[in-house]
PDB file of C-alpha atoms in Angstrom:
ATOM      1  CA  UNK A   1      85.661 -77.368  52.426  1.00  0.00           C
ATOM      2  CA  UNK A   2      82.581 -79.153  53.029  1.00  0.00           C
ATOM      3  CA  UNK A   3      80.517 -76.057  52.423  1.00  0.00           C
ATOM      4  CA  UNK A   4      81.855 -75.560  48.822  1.00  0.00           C
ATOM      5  CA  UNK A   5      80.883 -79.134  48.079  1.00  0.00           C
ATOM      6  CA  UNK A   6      77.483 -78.304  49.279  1.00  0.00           C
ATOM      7  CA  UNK A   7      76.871 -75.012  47.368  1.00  0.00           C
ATOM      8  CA  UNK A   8      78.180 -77.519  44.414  1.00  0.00           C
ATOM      9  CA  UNK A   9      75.536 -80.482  45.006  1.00  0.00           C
ATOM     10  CA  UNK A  10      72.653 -77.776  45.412  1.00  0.00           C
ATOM     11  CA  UNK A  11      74.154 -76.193  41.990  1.00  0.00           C
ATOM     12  CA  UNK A  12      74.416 -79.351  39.804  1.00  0.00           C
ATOM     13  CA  UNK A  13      70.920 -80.650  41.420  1.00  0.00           C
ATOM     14  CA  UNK A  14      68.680 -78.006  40.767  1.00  0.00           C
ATOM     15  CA  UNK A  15      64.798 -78.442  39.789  1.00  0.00           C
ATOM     16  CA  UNK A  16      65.357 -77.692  35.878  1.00  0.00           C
ATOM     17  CA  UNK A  17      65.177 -80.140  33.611  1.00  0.00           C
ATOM     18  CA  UNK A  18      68.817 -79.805  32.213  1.00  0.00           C
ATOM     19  CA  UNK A  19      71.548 -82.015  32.801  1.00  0.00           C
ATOM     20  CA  UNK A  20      73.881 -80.343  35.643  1.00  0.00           C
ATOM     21  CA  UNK A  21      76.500 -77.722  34.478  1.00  0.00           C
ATOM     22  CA  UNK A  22      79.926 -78.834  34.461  1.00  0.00           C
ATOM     23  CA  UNK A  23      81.201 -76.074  36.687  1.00  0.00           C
ATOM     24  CA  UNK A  24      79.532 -78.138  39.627  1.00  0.00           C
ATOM     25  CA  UNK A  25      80.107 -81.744  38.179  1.00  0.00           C
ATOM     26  CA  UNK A  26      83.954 -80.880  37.960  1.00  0.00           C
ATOM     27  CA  UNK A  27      84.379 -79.791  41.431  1.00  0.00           C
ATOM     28  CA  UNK A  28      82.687 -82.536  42.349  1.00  0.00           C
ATOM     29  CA  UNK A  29      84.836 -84.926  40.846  1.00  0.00           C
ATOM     30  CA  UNK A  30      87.950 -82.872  42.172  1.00  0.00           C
ATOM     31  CA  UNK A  31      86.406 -84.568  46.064  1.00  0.00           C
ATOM     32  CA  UNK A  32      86.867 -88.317  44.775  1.00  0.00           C
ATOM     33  CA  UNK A  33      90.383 -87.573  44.307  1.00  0.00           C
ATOM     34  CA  UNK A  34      90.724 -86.868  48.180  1.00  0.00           C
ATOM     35  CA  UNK A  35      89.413 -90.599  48.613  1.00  0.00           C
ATOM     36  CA  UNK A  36      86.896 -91.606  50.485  1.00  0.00           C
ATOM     37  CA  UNK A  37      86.704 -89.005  53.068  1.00  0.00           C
ATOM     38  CA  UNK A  38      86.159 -86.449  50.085  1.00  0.00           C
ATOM     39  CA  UNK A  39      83.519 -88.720  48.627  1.00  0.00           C
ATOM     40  CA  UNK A  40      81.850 -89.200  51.846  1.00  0.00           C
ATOM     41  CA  UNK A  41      81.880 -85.413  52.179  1.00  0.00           C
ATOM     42  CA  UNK A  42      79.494 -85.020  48.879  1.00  0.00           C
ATOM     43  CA  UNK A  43      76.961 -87.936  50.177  1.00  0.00           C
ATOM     44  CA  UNK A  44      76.829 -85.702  53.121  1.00  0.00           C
ATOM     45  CA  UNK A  45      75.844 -83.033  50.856  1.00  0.00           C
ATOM     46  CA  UNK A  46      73.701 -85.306  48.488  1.00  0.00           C
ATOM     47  CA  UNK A  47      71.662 -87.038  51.177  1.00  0.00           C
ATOM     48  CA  UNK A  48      68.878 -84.011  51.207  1.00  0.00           C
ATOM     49  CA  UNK A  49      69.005 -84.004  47.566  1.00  0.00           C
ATOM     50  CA  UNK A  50      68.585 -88.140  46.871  1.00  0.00           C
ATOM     51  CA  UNK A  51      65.656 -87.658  49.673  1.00  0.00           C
ATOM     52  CA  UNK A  52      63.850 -84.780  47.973  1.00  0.00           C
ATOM     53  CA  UNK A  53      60.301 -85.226  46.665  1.00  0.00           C
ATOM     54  CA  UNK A  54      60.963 -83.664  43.362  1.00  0.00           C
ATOM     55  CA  UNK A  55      62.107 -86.330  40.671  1.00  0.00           C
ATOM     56  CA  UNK A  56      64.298 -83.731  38.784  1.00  0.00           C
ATOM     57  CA  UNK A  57      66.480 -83.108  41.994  1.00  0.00           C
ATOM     58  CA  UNK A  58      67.180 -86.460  42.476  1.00  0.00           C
ATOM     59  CA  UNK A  59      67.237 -88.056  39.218  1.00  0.00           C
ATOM     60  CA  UNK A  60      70.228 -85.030  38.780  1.00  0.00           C
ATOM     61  CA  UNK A  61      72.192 -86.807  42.124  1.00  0.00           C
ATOM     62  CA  UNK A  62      71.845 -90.158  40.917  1.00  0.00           C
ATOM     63  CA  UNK A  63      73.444 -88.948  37.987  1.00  0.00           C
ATOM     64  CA  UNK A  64      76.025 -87.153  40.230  1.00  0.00           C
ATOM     65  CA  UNK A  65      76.801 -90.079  41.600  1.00  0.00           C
ATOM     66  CA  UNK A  66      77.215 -91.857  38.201  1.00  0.00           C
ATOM     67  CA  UNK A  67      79.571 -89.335  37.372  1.00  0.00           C
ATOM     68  CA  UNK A  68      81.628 -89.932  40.818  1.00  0.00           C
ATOM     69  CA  UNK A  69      81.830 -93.286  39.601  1.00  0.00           C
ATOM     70  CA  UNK A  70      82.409 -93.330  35.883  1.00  0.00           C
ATOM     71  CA  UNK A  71      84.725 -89.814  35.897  1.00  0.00           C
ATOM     72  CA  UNK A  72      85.986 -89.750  39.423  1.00  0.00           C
ATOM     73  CA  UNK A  73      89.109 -91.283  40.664  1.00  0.00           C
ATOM     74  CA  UNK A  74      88.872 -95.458  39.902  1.00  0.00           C
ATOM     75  CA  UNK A  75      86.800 -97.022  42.521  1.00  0.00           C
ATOM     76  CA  UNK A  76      86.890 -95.043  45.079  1.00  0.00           C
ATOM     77  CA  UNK A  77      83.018 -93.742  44.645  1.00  0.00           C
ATOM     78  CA  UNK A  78      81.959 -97.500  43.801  1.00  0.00           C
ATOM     79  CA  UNK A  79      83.911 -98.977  46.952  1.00  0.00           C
ATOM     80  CA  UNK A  80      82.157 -95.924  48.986  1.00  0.00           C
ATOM     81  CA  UNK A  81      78.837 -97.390  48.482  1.00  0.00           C
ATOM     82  CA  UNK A  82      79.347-101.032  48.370  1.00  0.00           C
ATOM     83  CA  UNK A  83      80.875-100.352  52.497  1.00  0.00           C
ATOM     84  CA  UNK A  84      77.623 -98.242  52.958  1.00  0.00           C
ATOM     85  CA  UNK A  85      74.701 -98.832  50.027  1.00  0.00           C
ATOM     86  CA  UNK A  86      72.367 -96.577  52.870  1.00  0.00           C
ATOM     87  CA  UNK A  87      73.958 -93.678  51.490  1.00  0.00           C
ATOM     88  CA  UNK A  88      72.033 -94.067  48.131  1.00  0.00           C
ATOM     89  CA  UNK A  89      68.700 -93.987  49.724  1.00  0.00           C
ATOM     90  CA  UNK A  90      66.211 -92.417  47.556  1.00  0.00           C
ATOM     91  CA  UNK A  91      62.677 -90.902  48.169  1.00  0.00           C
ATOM     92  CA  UNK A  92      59.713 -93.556  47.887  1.00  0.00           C
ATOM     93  CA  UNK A  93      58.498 -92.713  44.450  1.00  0.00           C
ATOM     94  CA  UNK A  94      55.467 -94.745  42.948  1.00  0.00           C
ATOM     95  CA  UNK A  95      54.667 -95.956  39.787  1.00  0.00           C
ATOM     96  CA  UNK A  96      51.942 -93.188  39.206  1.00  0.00           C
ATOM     97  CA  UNK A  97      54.418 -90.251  39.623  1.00  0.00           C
ATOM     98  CA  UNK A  98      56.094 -89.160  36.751  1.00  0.00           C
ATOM     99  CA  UNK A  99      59.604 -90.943  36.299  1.00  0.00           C
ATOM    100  CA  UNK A 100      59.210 -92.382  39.643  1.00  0.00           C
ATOM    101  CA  UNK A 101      59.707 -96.488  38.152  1.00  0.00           C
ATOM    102  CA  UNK A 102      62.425 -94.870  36.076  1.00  0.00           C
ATOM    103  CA  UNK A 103      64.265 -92.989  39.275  1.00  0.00           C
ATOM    104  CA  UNK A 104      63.426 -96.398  40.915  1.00  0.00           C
ATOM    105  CA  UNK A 105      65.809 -98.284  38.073  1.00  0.00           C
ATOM    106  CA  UNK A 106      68.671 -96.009  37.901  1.00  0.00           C
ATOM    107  CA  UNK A 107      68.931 -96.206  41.490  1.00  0.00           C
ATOM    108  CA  UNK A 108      68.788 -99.948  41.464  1.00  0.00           C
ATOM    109  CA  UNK A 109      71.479 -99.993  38.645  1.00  0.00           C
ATOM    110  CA  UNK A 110      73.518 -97.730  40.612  1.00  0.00           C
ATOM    111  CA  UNK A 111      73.150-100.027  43.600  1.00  0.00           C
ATOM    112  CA  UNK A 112      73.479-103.261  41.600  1.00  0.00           C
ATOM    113  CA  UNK A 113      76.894-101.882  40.360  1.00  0.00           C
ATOM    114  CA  UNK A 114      78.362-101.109  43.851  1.00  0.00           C
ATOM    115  CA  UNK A 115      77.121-104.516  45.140  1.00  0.00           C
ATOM    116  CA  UNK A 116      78.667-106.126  42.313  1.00  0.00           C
ATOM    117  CA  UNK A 117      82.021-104.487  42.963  1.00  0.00           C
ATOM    118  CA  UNK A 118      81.708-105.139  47.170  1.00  0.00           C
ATOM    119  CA  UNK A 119      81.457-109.216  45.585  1.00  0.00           C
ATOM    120  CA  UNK A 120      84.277-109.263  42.815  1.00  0.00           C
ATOM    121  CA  UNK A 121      86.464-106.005  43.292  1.00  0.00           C
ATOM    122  CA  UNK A 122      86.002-105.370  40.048  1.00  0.00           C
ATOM    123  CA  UNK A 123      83.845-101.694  38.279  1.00  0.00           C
ATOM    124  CA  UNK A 124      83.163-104.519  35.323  1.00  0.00           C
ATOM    125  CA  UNK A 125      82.453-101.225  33.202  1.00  0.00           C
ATOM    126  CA  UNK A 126      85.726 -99.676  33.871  1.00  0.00           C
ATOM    127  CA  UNK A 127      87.750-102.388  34.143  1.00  0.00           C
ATOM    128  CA  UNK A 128      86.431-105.338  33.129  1.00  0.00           C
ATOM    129  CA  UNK A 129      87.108-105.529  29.325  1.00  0.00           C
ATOM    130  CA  UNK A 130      88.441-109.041  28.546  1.00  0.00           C
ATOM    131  CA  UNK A 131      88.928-110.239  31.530  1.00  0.00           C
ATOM    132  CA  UNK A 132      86.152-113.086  31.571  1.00  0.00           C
ATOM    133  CA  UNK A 133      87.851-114.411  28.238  1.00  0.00           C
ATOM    134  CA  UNK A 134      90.640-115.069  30.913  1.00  0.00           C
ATOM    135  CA  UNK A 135      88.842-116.386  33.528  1.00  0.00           C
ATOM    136  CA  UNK A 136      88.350-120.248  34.771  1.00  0.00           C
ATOM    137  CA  UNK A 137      85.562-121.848  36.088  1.00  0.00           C
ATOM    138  CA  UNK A 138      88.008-122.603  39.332  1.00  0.00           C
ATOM    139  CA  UNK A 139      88.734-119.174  39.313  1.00  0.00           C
ATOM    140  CA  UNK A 140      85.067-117.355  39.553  1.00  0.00           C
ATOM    141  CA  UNK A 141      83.562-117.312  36.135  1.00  0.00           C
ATOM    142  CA  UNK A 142      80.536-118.969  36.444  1.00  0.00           C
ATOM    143  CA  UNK A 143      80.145-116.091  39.850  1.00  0.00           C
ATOM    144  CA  UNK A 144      81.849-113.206  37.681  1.00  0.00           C
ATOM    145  CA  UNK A 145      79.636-113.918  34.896  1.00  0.00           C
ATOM    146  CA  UNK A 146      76.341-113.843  37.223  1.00  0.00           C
ATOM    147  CA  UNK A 147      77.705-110.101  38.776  1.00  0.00           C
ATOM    148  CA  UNK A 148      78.311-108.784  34.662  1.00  0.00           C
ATOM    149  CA  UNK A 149      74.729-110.639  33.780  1.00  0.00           C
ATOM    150  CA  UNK A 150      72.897-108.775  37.036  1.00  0.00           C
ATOM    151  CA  UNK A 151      74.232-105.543  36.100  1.00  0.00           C
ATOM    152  CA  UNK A 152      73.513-105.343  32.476  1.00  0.00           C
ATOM    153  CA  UNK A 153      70.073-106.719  33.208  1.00  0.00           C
ATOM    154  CA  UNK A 154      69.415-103.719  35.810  1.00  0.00           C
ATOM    155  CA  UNK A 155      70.818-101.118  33.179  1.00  0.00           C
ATOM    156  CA  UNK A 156      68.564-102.693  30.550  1.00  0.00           C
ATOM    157  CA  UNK A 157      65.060-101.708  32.681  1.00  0.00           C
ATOM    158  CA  UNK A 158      66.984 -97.986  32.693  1.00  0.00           C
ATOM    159  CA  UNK A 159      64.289 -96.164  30.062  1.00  0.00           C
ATOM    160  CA  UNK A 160      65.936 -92.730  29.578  1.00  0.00           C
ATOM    161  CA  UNK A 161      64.074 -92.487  26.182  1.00  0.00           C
ATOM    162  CA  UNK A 162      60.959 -90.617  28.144  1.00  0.00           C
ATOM    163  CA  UNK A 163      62.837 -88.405  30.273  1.00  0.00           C
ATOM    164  CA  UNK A 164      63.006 -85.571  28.126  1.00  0.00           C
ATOM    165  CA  UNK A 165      66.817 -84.709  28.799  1.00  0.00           C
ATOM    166  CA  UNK A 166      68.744 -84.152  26.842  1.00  0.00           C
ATOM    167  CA  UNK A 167      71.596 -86.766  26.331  1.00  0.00           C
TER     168      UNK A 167
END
């Protein structure tokens, strides 16, 4: 099993400048279904890939693993990574390289939105919608608030306008 997930992670996280082909996203999202052995089964397969030198490669498995979050099965990709954030570790990219600040944010988004679900069990983009209308101070707002305020403000420094992919 684990070498079909692989041949799909090289597949949707090839060099070219595309967005990944739905043939590999899709059977990728059939392993977040298994829970989190089957999600811990494609980080196996994306660690090379989120290491890589090239930006193209890994920009394509940080959006993988956006997918795995915002497609897969409900927070089982998100509670994945807030047990074991090491999993996302990216190549050291600097500021000179091309897209490396902007690999650098979408990682830290990525990462800001597991941490925020490890604090408040809550994917705030999934699930969230009206719930801080509901909530009391006694309760966690002022805290929930600060997790919803940390997350949009990592997404904001996200710059996908120079990319050159198409959206």
């Amino acid at each position: 099993m684990s070498g079909s997930f692989e041949k799909s992670v090289k597949g949707g996280t090839k060099i070219k400048l595309a967005a990944p082909k739905a043939k590999y996203v899709e059977h990728i999202l059939v392993a977040t279904h298994a829970g989190e052995a089957g999600v811990a089964e494609i980080f196996r397969a994306l660690q090379n890939r989120l290491r890589d030198s090239t930006w193209t490669i890994v920009f394509k498995a940080l959006i993988i693993v956006h997918l795995m979050i915002r497609e897969g099965e409900p927070q089982v990709t998100l509670r994945f990574l807030a047990d074991s954030p090491s999993k996302l570790a990216i190549s050291n990219f600097s500021d000179v390289q091309a897209q490396g600040t902007n690999i650098r944010h979408y990682y830290s988004y990525i990462l800001c939105r597991a941490k925020a679900f490890r604090d408040t069990k809550i994917d705030w983009v999934r699930e969230g919608q009206g719930r801080l209308k509901k909530q009391t101070v006694d309760k966690g707002l002022l805290r929930e608030t600060e997790s919803v305020q940390t997350q949009i403000n990592a997404l904001l420094k996200c710059d996908v306008s120079g990319l050159g992919v198409p959206v």
